[in-house]
Amino acid sequence: MRTIIEPFKIKSVEPINFNTKEERVELLKEAYFNPFLLRSDDVLIDLLTDSGTSAMSSNQWAGIMRGDESYAGSPSFFRFKAAVQDITGLPDVIPTHQGRASEKILFSIMGGKGKYFVANTLFDTTRANIEFSGAEGVDLICEEGKHPSIPAPFKGNMDVVALKKFIVEKGAENIPLVIITITNNSGGGQPVSMENIRAVRKVCSEYCIPLFIDACRFAENSWFIKMREAGYANVPVKEIAREIFSYSDGCTMSAKKDAFANIGGFLAMRDPELALKCRNLLVITEGFPTYGGLAGRDLEAIAIGLEEVLEESYLQYRIRSIEYLTDKLIDAGVPVMQPAGGHAVYLDAKAFLPHIPLDQYPGQALVGALYIEGGVRGVEIGSLMFGKYDEAHQLIPAQLELVRLAIPRRVYTQSHIDYVAEVIIEVFNNRNDITGLKIIEESPLLRHFTAKLAPIS
Ligand code: F0G
């Protein structure tokens, strides 16, 4: 088999600023050991997120020029709406400025005290919006999803038996929505199978609970179904995406992921009454229904991106590039989430740094070490992000301690990825020198974004 090459040429480039290890030691100290507080100019390879960091195509940039900025009824909106409907089949399409704006609107209407939103795994902003409404978010991931190092084809699946049990226990009337996140970002970017989506749909229908898809990475999930699920090898990936949405009553979407846009999102749904309520809120928080939180040019970029993301040469390259990095790390003995996810490589910090106790945030310590060694920026997805405190202010750790290295779409080349592997392996070989951290300042909600930390001497 020949090398799978990047299915694009580069027309416009951005410089990377090089700095030294000694400089990075100081920079990380100034950022309180939290890479969210670094300036991105001080980062060599930025794998903090794949969100809003995509390189747009020449076609999308052409769309930016075509964007019509009419306040109401812009042709850009109708192109956007048609692109969303073509894939999702959902009649009502509501543009928002990003995924969490869709979530805020949806959960302001459907949430509230005493309600439960059940998911395979909720992303952190999704959970935060649910909790902000007074409701509770519940993750019911399948057993395979709980073990980072044991490979399985669809580790993002929901535990359908647990779902049924939960509905019976709490009462269907207290569960306004079931949500499936594809791919399952907080659980390692792992895909959900069509079989699982169908099974969840069946349970939802039985209890008259609507099913929504958190569709941020729907194209990557569709590709995994094509590659791994019996009966789909010869189905065009767009058809697979359409089938996924056909089982849903609606979706929330961040176009900053699988639409190659730098900003944007939408809400789409079948229920016209719910859509009316959402639009009423949209007008006071985002904007008029034909632009939501976006400029006409953004709507164009999203419409074009949604088409491009389903090109199979792109998806083959995309998923292979993540797998390529994962394979290199596995060969070097580095503990990683297996198999490779769709948008990121996840290091298992618990296994990487067994000498650092969980209340000294091994994931965050590893994130810092990667930055110092090679200027590579990742993000902790562990107890800094999801940890809670008990009554004695002792940490209740998260289930997993992961470090996510998310790969921006169409941005880095194979040699960048080779460099990242070299840096991780170097850090792994010197892992015993890494020490733990303590939090010196934090906010009550989504603390990982702004927390200040200090090394434990
Ligand atoms: N749902 C999932 C699964 C996500 O991954 C994200 C964002 C959102 C919702 C919210 O979308 O950022 O447009 O408001 N994930 C980014 C990340 C931030 O780094 O994984 P948003």
JSON list of N, CA and C in Angstrom, two decimals, residues 17-31 33 38 42-44 368-376 419 423:
[
{"chain": "A", "resi": 17, "resn": "ASN", "atom": "N", "xyz": [6.66, 30.12, 15.28]},
{"chain": "A", "resi": 17, "resn": "ASN", "atom": "CA", "xyz": [7.74, 30.80, 16.02]},
{"chain": "A", "resi": 17, "resn": "ASN", "atom": "C", "xyz": [8.49, 29.78, 16.85]},
{"chain": "A", "resi": 18, "resn": "PHE", "atom": "N", "xyz": [9.77, 29.66, 16.62]},
{"chain": "A", "resi": 18, "resn": "PHE", "atom": "CA", "xyz": [10.54, 28.71, 17.40]},
{"chain": "A", "resi": 18, "resn": "PHE", "atom": "C", "xyz": [11.03, 29.38, 18.68]},
{"chain": "A", "resi": 19, "resn": "ASN", "atom": "N", "xyz": [11.02, 28.62, 19.77]},
{"chain": "A", "resi": 19, "resn": "ASN", "atom": "CA", "xyz": [11.63, 29.10, 21.01]},
{"chain": "A", "resi": 19, "resn": "ASN", "atom": "C", "xyz": [12.42, 27.94, 21.62]},
{"chain": "A", "resi": 20, "resn": "THR", "atom": "N", "xyz": [13.15, 28.22, 22.70]},
{"chain": "A", "resi": 20, "resn": "THR", "atom": "CA", "xyz": [14.01, 27.17, 23.28]},
{"chain": "A", "resi": 20, "resn": "THR", "atom": "C", "xyz": [13.32, 26.55, 24.49]},
{"chain": "A", "resi": 21, "resn": "LYS", "atom": "N", "xyz": [13.85, 25.42, 24.88]},
{"chain": "A", "resi": 21, "resn": "LYS", "atom": "CA", "xyz": [13.32, 24.72, 26.04]},
{"chain": "A", "resi": 21, "resn": "LYS", "atom": "C", "xyz": [13.41, 25.62, 27.28]},
{"chain": "A", "resi": 22, "resn": "GLU", "atom": "N", "xyz": [14.54, 26.33, 27.41]},
{"chain": "A", "resi": 22, "resn": "GLU", "atom": "CA", "xyz": [14.73, 27.22, 28.58]},
{"chain": "A", "resi": 22, "resn": "GLU", "atom": "C", "xyz": [13.65, 28.31, 28.59]},
{"chain": "A", "resi": 23, "resn": "GLU", "atom": "N", "xyz": [13.36, 28.85, 27.40]},
{"chain": "A", "resi": 23, "resn": "GLU", "atom": "CA", "xyz": [12.31, 29.88, 27.32]},
{"chain": "A", "resi": 23, "resn": "GLU", "atom": "C", "xyz": [10.94, 29.30, 27.69]},
{"chain": "A", "resi": 24, "resn": "ARG", "atom": "N", "xyz": [10.73, 28.07, 27.25]},
{"chain": "A", "resi": 24, "resn": "ARG", "atom": "CA", "xyz": [9.41, 27.46, 27.52]},
{"chain": "A", "resi": 24, "resn": "ARG", "atom": "C", "xyz": [9.22, 27.17, 29.01]},
{"chain": "A", "resi": 25, "resn": "VAL", "atom": "N", "xyz": [10.29, 26.84, 29.70]},
{"chain": "A", "resi": 25, "resn": "VAL", "atom": "CA", "xyz": [10.20, 26.63, 31.15]},
{"chain": "A", "resi": 25, "resn": "VAL", "atom": "C", "xyz": [9.65, 27.91, 31.80]},
{"chain": "A", "resi": 26, "resn": "GLU", "atom": "N", "xyz": [10.19, 29.04, 31.40]},
{"chain": "A", "resi": 26, "resn": "GLU", "atom": "CA", "xyz": [9.74, 30.32, 31.97]},
{"chain": "A", "resi": 26, "resn": "GLU", "atom": "C", "xyz": [8.31, 30.66, 31.54]},
{"chain": "A", "resi": 27, "resn": "LEU", "atom": "N", "xyz": [8.03, 30.42, 30.25]},
{"chain": "A", "resi": 27, "resn": "LEU", "atom": "CA", "xyz": [6.69, 30.74, 29.72]},
{"chain": "A", "resi": 27, "resn": "LEU", "atom": "C", "xyz": [5.61, 29.94, 30.44]},
{"chain": "A", "resi": 28, "resn": "LEU", "atom": "N", "xyz": [5.90, 28.67, 30.71]},
{"chain": "A", "resi": 28, "resn": "LEU", "atom": "CA", "xyz": [4.90, 27.82, 31.39]},
{"chain": "A", "resi": 28, "resn": "LEU", "atom": "C", "xyz": [4.70, 28.29, 32.83]},
{"chain": "A", "resi": 29, "resn": "LYS", "atom": "N", "xyz": [5.80, 28.71, 33.46]},
{"chain": "A", "resi": 29, "resn": "LYS", "atom": "CA", "xyz": [5.71, 29.23, 34.82]},
{"chain": "A", "resi": 29, "resn": "LYS", "atom": "C", "xyz": [4.81, 30.48, 34.82]},
{"chain": "A", "resi": 30, "resn": "GLU", "atom": "N", "xyz": [5.04, 31.36, 33.84]},
{"chain": "A", "resi": 30, "resn": "GLU", "atom": "CA", "xyz": [4.23, 32.59, 33.75]},
{"chain": "A", "resi": 30, "resn": "GLU", "atom": "C", "xyz": [2.76, 32.27, 33.48]},
{"chain": "A", "resi": 31, "resn": "ALA", "atom": "N", "xyz": [2.51, 31.13, 32.85]},
{"chain": "A", "resi": 31, "resn": "ALA", "atom": "CA", "xyz": [1.12, 30.71, 32.55]},
{"chain": "A", "resi": 31, "resn": "ALA", "atom": "C", "xyz": [0.55, 29.84, 33.67]},
{"chain": "A", "resi": 33, "resn": "PHE", "atom": "N", "xyz": [1.34, 27.03, 34.82]},
{"chain": "A", "resi": 33, "resn": "PHE", "atom": "CA", "xyz": [1.30, 25.60, 34.48]},
{"chain": "A", "resi": 33, "resn": "PHE", "atom": "C", "xyz": [-0.03, 25.20, 33.85]},
{"chain": "A", "resi": 38, "resn": "LEU", "atom": "N", "xyz": [-1.26, 30.20, 28.01]},
{"chain": "A", "resi": 38, "resn": "LEU", "atom": "CA", "xyz": [-0.12, 30.55, 27.14]},
{"chain": "A", "resi": 38, "resn": "LEU", "atom": "C", "xyz": [-0.60, 31.41, 25.98]},
{"chain": "A", "resi": 42, "resn": "ASP", "atom": "N", "xyz": [3.64, 31.38, 21.37]},
{"chain": "A", "resi": 42, "resn": "ASP", "atom": "CA", "xyz": [4.71, 30.68, 22.08]},
{"chain": "A", "resi": 42, "resn": "ASP", "atom": "C", "xyz": [4.58, 29.16, 21.96]},
{"chain": "A", "resi": 43, "resn": "VAL", "atom": "N", "xyz": [3.64, 28.71, 21.12]},
{"chain": "A", "resi": 43, "resn": "VAL", "atom": "CA", "xyz": [3.41, 27.27, 20.93]},
{"chain": "A", "resi": 43, "resn": "VAL", "atom": "C", "xyz": [3.92, 26.88, 19.54]},
{"chain": "A", "resi": 44, "resn": "LEU", "atom": "N", "xyz": [4.64, 25.75, 19.45]},
{"chain": "A", "resi": 44, "resn": "LEU", "atom": "CA", "xyz": [5.15, 25.32, 18.14]},
{"chain": "A", "resi": 44, "resn": "LEU", "atom": "C", "xyz": [4.11, 24.50, 17.38]},
{"chain": "A", "resi": 368, "resn": "GLY", "atom": "N", "xyz": [2.18, 19.85, 30.72]},
{"chain": "A", "resi": 368, "resn": "GLY", "atom": "CA", "xyz": [3.28, 20.80, 30.93]},
{"chain": "A", "resi": 368, "resn": "GLY", "atom": "C", "xyz": [4.60, 20.25, 30.39]},
{"chain": "A", "resi": 369, "resn": "ALA", "atom": "N", "xyz": [4.85, 18.98, 30.64]},
{"chain": "A", "resi": 369, "resn": "ALA", "atom": "CA", "xyz": [6.11, 18.37, 30.18]},
{"chain": "A", "resi": 369, "resn": "ALA", "atom": "C", "xyz": [6.20, 18.35, 28.65]},
{"chain": "A", "resi": 370, "resn": "LEU", "atom": "N", "xyz": [5.09, 18.12, 27.99]},
{"chain": "A", "resi": 370, "resn": "LEU", "atom": "CA", "xyz": [5.09, 18.10, 26.51]},
{"chain": "A", "resi": 370, "resn": "LEU", "atom": "C", "xyz": [5.37, 19.50, 25.96]},
{"chain": "A", "resi": 371, "resn": "TYR", "atom": "N", "xyz": [4.83, 20.49, 26.63]},
{"chain": "A", "resi": 371, "resn": "TYR", "atom": "CA", "xyz": [5.08, 21.86, 26.18]},
{"chain": "A", "resi": 371, "resn": "TYR", "atom": "C", "xyz": [6.57, 22.20, 26.36]},
{"chain": "A", "resi": 372, "resn": "ILE", "atom": "N", "xyz": [7.10, 21.90, 27.53]},
{"chain": "A", "resi": 372, "resn": "ILE", "atom": "CA", "xyz": [8.50, 22.26, 27.79]},
{"chain": "A", "resi": 372, "resn": "ILE", "atom": "C", "xyz": [9.43, 21.50, 26.83]},
{"chain": "A", "resi": 373, "resn": "GLU", "atom": "N", "xyz": [9.17, 20.22, 26.64]},
{"chain": "A", "resi": 373, "resn": "GLU", "atom": "CA", "xyz": [10.07, 19.42, 25.80]},
{"chain": "A", "resi": 373, "resn": "GLU", "atom": "C", "xyz": [10.07, 19.88, 24.34]},
{"chain": "A", "resi": 374, "resn": "GLY", "atom": "N", "xyz": [8.88, 20.13, 23.79]},
{"chain": "A", "resi": 374, "resn": "GLY", "atom": "CA", "xyz": [8.85, 20.39, 22.35]},
{"chain": "A", "resi": 374, "resn": "GLY", "atom": "C", "xyz": [7.93, 21.50, 21.90]},
{"chain": "A", "resi": 375, "resn": "GLY", "atom": "N", "xyz": [7.37, 22.26, 22.85]},
{"chain": "A", "resi": 375, "resn": "GLY", "atom": "CA", "xyz": [6.45, 23.33, 22.45]},
{"chain": "A", "resi": 375, "resn": "GLY", "atom": "C", "xyz": [5.13, 22.80, 21.92]},
{"chain": "A", "resi": 376, "resn": "VAL", "atom": "N", "xyz": [4.81, 21.55, 22.28]},
{"chain": "A", "resi": 376, "resn": "VAL", "atom": "CA", "xyz": [3.55, 20.93, 21.84]},
{"chain": "A", "resi": 376, "resn": "VAL", "atom": "C", "xyz": [2.49, 21.21, 22.91]},
{"chain": "A", "resi": 419, "resn": "TYR", "atom": "N", "xyz": [7.33, 14.91, 14.34]},
{"chain": "A", "resi": 419, "resn": "TYR", "atom": "CA", "xyz": [7.96, 15.70, 15.41]},
{"chain": "A", "resi": 419, "resn": "TYR", "atom": "C", "xyz": [7.21, 15.51, 16.73]},
{"chain": "A", "resi": 423, "resn": "VAL", "atom": "N", "xyz": [8.66, 14.09, 20.34]},
{"chain": "A", "resi": 423, "resn": "VAL", "atom": "CA", "xyz": [8.57, 14.83, 21.61]},
{"chain": "A", "resi": 423, "resn": "VAL", "atom": "C", "xyz": [7.92, 13.95, 22.69]}
]
